[in-house]
GROMACS .gro file of C-alpha atoms in nm:
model
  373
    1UNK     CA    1  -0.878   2.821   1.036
    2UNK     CA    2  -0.920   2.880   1.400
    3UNK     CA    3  -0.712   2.622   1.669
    4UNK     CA    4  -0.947   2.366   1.795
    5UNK     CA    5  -0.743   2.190   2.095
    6UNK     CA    6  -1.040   1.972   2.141
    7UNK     CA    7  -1.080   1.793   1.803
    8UNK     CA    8  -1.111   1.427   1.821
    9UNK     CA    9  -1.059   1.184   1.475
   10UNK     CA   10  -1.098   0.846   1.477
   11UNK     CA   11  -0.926   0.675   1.192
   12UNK     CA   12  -0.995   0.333   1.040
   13UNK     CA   13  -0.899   0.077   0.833
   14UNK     CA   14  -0.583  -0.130   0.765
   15UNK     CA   15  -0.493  -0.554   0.718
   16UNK     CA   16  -0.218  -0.437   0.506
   17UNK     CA   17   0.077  -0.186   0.516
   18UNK     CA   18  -0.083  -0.045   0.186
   19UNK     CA   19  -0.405   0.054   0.429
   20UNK     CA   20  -0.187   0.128   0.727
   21UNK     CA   21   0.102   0.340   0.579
   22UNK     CA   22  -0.208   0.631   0.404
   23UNK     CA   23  -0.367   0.578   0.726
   24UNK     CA   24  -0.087   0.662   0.969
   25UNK     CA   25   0.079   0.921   0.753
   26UNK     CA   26  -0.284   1.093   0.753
   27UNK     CA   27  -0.263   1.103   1.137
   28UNK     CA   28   0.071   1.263   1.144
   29UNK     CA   29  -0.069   1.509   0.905
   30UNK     CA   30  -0.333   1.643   1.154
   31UNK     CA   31  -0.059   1.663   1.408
   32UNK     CA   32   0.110   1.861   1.243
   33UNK     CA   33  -0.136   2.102   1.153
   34UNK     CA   34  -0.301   2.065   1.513
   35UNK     CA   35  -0.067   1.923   1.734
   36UNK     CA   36  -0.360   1.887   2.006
   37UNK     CA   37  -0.538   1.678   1.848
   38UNK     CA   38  -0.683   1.376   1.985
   39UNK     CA   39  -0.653   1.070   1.739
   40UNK     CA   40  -0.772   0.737   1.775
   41UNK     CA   41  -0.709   0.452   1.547
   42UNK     CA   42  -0.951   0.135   1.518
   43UNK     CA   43  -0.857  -0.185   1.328
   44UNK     CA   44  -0.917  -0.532   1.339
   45UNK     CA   45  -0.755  -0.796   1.599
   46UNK     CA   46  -0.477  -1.021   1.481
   47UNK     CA   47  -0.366  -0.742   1.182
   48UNK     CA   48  -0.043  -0.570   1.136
   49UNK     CA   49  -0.253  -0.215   1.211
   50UNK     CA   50  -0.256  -0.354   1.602
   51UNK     CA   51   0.150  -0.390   1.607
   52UNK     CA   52   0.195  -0.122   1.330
   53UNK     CA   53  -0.009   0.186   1.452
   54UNK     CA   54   0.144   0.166   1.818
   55UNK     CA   55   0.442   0.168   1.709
   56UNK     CA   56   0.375   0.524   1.498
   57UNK     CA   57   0.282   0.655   1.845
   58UNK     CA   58  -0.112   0.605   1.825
   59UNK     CA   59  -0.384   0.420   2.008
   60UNK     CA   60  -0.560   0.156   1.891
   61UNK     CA   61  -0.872  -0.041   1.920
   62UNK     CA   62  -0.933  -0.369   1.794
   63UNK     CA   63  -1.249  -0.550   1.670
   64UNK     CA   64  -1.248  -0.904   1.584
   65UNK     CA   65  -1.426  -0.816   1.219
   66UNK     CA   66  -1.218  -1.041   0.916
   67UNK     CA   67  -1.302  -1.074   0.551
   68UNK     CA   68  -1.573  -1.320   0.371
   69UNK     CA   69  -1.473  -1.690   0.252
   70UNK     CA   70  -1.522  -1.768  -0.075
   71UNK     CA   71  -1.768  -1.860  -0.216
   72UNK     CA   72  -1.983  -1.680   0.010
   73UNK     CA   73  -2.219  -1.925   0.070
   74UNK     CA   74  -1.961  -2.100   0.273
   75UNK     CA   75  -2.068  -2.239   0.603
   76UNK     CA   76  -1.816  -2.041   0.775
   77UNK     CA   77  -1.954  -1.711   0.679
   78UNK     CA   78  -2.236  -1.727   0.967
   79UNK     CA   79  -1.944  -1.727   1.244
   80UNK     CA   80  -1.783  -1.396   1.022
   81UNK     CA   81  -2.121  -1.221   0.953
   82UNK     CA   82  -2.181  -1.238   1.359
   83UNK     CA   83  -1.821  -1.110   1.417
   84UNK     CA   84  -1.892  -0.828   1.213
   85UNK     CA   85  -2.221  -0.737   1.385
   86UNK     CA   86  -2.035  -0.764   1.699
   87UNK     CA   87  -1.779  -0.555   1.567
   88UNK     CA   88  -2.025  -0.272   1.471
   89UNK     CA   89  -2.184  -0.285   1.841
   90UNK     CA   90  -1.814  -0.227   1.968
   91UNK     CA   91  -1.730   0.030   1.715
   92UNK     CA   92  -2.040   0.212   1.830
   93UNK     CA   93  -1.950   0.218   2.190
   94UNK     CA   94  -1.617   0.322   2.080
   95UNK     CA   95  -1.742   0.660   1.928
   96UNK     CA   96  -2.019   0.712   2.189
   97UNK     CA   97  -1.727   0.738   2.417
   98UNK     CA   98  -1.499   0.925   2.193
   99UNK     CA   99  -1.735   1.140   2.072
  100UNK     CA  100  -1.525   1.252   1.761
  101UNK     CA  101  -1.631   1.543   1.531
  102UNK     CA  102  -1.513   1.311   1.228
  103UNK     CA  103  -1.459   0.969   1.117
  104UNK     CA  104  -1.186   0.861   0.847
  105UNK     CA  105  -1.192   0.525   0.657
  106UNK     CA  106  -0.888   0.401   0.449
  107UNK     CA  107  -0.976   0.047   0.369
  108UNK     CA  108  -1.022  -0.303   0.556
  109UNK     CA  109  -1.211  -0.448   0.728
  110UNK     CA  110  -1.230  -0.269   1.032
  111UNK     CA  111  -1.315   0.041   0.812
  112UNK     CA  112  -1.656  -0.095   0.731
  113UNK     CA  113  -1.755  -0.139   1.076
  114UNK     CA  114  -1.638   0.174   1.193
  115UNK     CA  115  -1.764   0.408   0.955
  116UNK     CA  116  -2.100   0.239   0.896
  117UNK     CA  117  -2.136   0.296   1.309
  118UNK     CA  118  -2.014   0.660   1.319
  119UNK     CA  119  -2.311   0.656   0.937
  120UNK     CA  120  -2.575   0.547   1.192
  121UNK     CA  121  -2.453   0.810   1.462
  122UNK     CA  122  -2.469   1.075   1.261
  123UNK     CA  123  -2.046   1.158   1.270
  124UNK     CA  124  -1.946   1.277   0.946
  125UNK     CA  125  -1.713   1.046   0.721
  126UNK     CA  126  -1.424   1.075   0.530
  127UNK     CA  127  -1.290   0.825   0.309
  128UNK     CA  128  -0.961   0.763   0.150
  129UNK     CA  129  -0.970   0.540  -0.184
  130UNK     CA  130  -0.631   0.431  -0.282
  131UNK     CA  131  -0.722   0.201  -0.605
  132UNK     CA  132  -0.811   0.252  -0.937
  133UNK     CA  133  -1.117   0.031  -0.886
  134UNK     CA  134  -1.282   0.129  -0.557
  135UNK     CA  135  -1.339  -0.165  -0.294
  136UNK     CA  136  -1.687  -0.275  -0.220
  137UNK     CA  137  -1.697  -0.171   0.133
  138UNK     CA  138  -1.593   0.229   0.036
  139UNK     CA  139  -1.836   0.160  -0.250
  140UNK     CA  140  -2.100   0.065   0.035
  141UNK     CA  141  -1.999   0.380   0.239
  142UNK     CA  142  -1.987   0.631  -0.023
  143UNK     CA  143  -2.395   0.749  -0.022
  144UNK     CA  144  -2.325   0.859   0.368
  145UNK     CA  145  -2.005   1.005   0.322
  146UNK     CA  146  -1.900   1.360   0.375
  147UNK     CA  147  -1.589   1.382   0.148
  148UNK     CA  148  -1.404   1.097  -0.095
  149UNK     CA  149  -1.050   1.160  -0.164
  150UNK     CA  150  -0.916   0.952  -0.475
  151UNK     CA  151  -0.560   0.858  -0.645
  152UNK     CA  152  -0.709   0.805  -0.974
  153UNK     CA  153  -0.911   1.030  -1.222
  154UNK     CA  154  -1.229   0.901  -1.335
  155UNK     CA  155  -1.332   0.753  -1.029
  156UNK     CA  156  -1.730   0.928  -1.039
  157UNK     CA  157  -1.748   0.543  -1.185
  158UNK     CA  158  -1.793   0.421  -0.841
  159UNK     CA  159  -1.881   0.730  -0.621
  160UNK     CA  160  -2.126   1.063  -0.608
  161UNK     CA  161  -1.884   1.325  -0.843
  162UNK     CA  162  -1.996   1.608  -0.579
  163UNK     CA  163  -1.787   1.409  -0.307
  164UNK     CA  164  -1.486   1.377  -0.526
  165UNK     CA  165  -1.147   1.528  -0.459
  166UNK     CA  166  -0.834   1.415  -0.634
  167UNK     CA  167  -0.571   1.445  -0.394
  168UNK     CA  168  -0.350   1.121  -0.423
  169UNK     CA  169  -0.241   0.849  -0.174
  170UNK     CA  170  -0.007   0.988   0.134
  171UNK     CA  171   0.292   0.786   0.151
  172UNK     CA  172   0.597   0.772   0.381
  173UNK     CA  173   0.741   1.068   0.390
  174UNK     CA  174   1.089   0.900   0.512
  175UNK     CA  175   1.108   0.787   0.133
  176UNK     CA  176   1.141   1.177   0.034
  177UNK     CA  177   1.312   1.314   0.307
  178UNK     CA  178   1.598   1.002   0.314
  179UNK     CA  179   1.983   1.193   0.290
  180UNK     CA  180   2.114   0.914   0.159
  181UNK     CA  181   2.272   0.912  -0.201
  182UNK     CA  182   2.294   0.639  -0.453
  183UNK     CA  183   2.623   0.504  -0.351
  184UNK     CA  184   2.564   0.492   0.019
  185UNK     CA  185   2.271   0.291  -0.046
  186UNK     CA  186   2.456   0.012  -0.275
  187UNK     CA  187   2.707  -0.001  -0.012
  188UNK     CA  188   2.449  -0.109   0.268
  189UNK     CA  189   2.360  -0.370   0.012
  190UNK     CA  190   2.731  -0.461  -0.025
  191UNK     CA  191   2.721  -0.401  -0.406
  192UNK     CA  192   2.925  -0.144  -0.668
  193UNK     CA  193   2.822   0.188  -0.727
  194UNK     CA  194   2.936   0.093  -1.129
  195UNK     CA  195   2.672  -0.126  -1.184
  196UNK     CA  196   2.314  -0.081  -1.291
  197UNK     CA  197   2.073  -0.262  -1.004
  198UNK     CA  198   1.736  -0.365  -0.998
  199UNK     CA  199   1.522  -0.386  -0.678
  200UNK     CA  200   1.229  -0.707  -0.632
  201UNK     CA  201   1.054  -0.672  -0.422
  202UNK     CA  202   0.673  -0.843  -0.348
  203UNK     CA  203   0.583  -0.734  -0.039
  204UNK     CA  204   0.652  -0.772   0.341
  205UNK     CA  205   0.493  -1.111   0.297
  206UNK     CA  206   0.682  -1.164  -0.034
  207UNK     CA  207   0.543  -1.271  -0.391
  208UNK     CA  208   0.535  -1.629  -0.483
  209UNK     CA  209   0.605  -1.584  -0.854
  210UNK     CA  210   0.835  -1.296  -0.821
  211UNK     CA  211   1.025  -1.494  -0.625
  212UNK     CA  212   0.977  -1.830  -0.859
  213UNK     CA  213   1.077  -1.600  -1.204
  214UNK     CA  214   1.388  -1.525  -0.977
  215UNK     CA  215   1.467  -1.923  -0.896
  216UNK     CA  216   1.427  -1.996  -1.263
  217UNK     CA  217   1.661  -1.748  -1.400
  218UNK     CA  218   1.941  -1.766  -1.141
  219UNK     CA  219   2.185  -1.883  -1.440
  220UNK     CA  220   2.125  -1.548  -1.646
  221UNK     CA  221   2.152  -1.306  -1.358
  222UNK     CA  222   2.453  -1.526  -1.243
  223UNK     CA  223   2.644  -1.451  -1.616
  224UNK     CA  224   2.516  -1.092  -1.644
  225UNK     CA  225   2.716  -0.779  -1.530
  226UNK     CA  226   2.388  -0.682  -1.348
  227UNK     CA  227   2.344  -0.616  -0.941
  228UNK     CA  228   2.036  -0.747  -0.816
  229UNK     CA  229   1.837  -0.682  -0.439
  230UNK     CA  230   1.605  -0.879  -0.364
  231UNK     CA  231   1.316  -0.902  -0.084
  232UNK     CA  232   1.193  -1.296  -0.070
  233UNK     CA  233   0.931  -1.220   0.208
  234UNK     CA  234   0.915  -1.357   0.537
  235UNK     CA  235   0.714  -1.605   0.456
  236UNK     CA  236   0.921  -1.771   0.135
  237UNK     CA  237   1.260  -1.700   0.341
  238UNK     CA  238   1.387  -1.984   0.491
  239UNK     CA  239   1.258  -2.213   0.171
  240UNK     CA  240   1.449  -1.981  -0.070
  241UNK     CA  241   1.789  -1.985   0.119
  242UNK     CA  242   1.808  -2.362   0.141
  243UNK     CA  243   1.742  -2.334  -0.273
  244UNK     CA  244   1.992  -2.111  -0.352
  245UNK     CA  245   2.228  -2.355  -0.120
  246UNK     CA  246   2.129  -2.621  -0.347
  247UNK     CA  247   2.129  -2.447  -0.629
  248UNK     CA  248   2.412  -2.157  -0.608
  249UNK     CA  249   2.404  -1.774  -0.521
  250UNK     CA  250   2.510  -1.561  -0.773
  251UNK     CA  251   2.774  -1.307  -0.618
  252UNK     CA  252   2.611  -0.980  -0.717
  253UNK     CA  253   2.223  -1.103  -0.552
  254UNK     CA  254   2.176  -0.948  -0.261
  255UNK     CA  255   1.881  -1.169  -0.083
  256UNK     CA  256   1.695  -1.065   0.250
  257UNK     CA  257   1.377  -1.166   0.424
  258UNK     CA  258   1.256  -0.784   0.456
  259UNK     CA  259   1.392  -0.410   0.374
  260UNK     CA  260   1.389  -0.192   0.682
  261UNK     CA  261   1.507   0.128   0.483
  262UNK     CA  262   1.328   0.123   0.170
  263UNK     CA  263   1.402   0.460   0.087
  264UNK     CA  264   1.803   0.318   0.074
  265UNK     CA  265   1.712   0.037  -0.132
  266UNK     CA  266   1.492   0.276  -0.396
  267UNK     CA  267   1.784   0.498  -0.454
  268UNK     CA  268   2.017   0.218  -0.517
  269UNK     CA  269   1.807   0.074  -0.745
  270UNK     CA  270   1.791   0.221  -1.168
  271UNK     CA  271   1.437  -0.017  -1.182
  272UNK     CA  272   1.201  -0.181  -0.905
  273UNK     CA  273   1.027  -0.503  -0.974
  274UNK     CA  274   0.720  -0.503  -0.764
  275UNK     CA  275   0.329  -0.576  -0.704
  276UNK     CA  276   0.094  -0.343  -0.794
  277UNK     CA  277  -0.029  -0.218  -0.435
  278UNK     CA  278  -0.184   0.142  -0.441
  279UNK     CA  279   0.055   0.266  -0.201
  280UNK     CA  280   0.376   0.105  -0.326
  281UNK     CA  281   0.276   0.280  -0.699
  282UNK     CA  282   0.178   0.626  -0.556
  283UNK     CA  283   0.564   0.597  -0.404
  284UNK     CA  284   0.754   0.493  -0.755
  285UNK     CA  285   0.509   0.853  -0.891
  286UNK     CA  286   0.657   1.070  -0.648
  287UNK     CA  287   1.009   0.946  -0.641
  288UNK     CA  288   1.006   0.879  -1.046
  289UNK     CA  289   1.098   0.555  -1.031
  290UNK     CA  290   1.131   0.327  -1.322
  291UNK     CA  291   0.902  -0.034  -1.233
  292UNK     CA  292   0.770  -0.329  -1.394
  293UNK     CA  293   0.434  -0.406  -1.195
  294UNK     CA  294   0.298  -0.785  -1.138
  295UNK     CA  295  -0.041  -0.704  -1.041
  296UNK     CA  296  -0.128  -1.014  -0.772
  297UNK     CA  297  -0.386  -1.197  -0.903
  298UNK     CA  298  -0.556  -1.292  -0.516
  299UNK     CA  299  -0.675  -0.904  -0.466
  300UNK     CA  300  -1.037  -0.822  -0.411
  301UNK     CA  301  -1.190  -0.755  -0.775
  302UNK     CA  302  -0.855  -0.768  -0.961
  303UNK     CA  303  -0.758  -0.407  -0.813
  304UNK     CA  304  -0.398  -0.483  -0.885
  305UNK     CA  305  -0.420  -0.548  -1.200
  306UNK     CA  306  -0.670  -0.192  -1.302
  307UNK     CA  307  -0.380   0.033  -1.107
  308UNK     CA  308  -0.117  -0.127  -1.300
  309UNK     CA  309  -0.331  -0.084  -1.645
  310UNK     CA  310  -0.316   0.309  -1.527
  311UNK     CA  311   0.023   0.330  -1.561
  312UNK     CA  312   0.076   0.098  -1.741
  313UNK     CA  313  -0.142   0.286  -2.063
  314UNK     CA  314   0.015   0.613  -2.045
  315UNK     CA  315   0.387   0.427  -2.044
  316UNK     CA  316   0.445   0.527  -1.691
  317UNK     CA  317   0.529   0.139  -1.588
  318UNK     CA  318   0.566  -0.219  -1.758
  319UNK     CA  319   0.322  -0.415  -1.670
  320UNK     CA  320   0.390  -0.808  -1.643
  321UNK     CA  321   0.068  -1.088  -1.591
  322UNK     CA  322   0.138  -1.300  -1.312
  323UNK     CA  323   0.085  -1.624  -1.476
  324UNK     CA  324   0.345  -1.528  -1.744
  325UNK     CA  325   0.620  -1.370  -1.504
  326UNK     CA  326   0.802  -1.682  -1.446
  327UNK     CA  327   0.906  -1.687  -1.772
  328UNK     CA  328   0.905  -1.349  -1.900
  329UNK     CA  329   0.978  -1.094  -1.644
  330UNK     CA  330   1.336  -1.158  -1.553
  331UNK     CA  331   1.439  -1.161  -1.903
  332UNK     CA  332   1.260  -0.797  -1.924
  333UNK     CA  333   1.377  -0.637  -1.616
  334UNK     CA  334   1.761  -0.725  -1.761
  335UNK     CA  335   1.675  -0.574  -2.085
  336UNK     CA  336   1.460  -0.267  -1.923
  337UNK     CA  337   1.750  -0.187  -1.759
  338UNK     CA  338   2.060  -0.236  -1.979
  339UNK     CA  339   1.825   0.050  -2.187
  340UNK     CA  340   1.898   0.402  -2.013
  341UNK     CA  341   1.657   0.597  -2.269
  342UNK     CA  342   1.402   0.357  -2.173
  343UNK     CA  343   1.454   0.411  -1.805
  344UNK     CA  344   1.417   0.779  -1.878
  345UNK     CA  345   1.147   0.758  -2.062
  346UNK     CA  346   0.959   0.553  -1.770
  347UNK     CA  347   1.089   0.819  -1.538
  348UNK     CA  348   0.963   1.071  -1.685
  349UNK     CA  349   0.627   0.964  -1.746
  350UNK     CA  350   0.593   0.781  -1.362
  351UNK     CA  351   0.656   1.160  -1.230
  352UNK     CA  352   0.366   1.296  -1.437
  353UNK     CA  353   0.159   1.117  -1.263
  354UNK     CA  354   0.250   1.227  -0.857
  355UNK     CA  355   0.019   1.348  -0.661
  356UNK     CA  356   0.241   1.550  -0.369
  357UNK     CA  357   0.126   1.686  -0.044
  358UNK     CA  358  -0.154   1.383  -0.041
  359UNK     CA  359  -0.142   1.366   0.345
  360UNK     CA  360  -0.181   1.763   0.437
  361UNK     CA  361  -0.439   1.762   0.152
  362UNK     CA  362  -0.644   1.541   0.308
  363UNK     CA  363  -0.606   1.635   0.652
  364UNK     CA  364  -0.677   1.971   0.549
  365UNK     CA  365  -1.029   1.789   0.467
  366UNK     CA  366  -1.112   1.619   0.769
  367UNK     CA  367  -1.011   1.920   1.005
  368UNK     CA  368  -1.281   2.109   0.783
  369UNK     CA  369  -1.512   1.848   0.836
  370UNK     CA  370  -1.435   1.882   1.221
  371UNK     CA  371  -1.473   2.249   1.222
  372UNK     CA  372  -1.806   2.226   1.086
  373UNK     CA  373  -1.969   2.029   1.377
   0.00000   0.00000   0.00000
């Protein structure tokens, strides 16, 4: 492929670091492959994509686009329908002065406005699905689209087959380029190399009922010979410290608001304890990690829930219903991980499933779609 120093991408989407993280490492792709570039990112105002994608050394533009109440027939829904109209306007003046050869959508909401603009200016689109169970908006998108790139076989369920390509969801590459070995990592925990460990984490908004199944079992992990790390959340933080005050800290549960270097606290851990985000599963496939899934139950269409079934069916994770983790999924991740054949086994099968090279993949994709304008 010929250098084109004068290709211009806009990229799109976010509202969560499972939208951001794809849509950043995407970016960095393209730079690599043509470090001149020009890439612009558009999200919507008051997300984590407007702190986020600045900080990964982007520009962004904001819209002020946000999701439908439910139901929909809400009264509030005539103040967010005339956002989002707004929000297309802007996103059109945005590419008129751009002028990009391609557009890329990950997911969110400001996704929807800004491909269905570059749709009705005739800009070719990309779009990245990350879930099992495509979102409506991609869904919405996918007759106008240039090129679909999925995580998840079967997915001509939802979109054209023609525009199909399986390439997986990009992740962070610092989690497979991290140096640092098992040991290192427990000791930036503060905990023993000798003892098996098991990471919970819900999010960098935290879990409710991960963190709950926690609280209720603090006298189990307290007697066991077990290490445990584990992210409350910002948002359940404070609450959960003045708890364990009340209630006791067991010595060997390490307990923080939010995990900087996740790629530190995957290799200390022999099991994760997570949600079911597309982005936090495509990392336990490449890195072979061992992880029971709690699928949140407040997702759009229950997407949580269909990528943990994935895995979940062909043995690659355990899978844990939110409504019965408070009482069961504690008790499981001790046993899951007292069991090394188990853990192997989980391993093994998790690993089967990676998708490598996701990122280059797909910008591969959208430079192609560049070079054909």
């Amino acid at each position: 492929m010929a250098d084109n120093s004068n290709i211009r991408i806009i990229i799109s989407g976010g509202g969560t670091g499972g939208h951001i993280f794809p849509a950043v490492s995407i970016a960095n792709a393209i730079r690599e492959l043509r470090p001149n570039a020009e890439i612009l990112f558009i999200g919507a105002e008051g997300r984590m994509e407007m702190q986020r994608v600045p900080q990964a050394g982007y520009e962004i533009k904001g819209l002020p686009i946000r999701g439908f109440y439910r139901p929909l027939w809400k009264p509030q829904n005539i103040g967010v329908a005339l956002d989002y109209l707004r929000s297309k306007r802007m996103a059109k003046q945005i590419l008129r002065e751009f002028r990009p050869q391609v557009a890329v959508g990950v997911g969110g909401y400001a996704s929807s406005a800004a491909l269905g603009a570059a749709n009705a200016l005739g800009i070719p689109t990309l779009i990245q699905e990350q879930n099992s169970y495509a979102g409506l908006a991609n869904k919405q998108l996918a007759d106008k689209a240039a090129k679909i790139c999925v995580a998840y076989e079967g997915m001509e369920r939802f979109f054209p087959k023609e525009k199909l390509m399986l390439t997986g969801n990009p992740v962070r590459q610092s989690l497979l380029d991290s140096p640092v070995t098992r040991e290192e990592a427990l000791k930036s925990f503060g905990l023993s190399p000798d003892k098996k460990t098991v990471l919970l984490v819900g999010g960098s908004l935290g879990a409710r009922t991960i963190n709950e199944s926690v609280l209720n079992h603090l006298q189990e992990i307290a007697a066991s010979d077990l290490q445990f790390i584990w992210q409350t959340g910002k948002y359940y933080h404070e609450e959960i410290l003045n708890q364990l005050k009340q209630m006791g800290q067991p010595s060997r549960l390490f307990v923080c608001d939010f995990i900087a270097d996740m790629a530190a606290a995957y290799r200390a851990a022999d099991l994760v304890v997570s949600r079911a985000g597309a982005s936090s599963i495509s990392e336990f496939c490449l890195i072979g990690k061992p992880v029971i899934l709690v699928p949140s139950p407040n997702v759009a269409e229950d997407h949580q829930t269909k990528n943990a079934l994935a895995l979940a069916n062909r043995d690659a994770a355990l899978y844990v219903k939110d409504s019965e983790a408070r009482e069961k999924l504690i008790p499981l991740a001790m046993q899951t991980v007292a069991d090394d054949a188990r853990l192997c086994s989980l391993s093994e099968n998790v690993l089967k499933m990676a998708l490598p090279d996701s990122a280059r993949i797909i910008a591969e994709e959208v430079l192609k779609l560049a070079k054909a304008q």
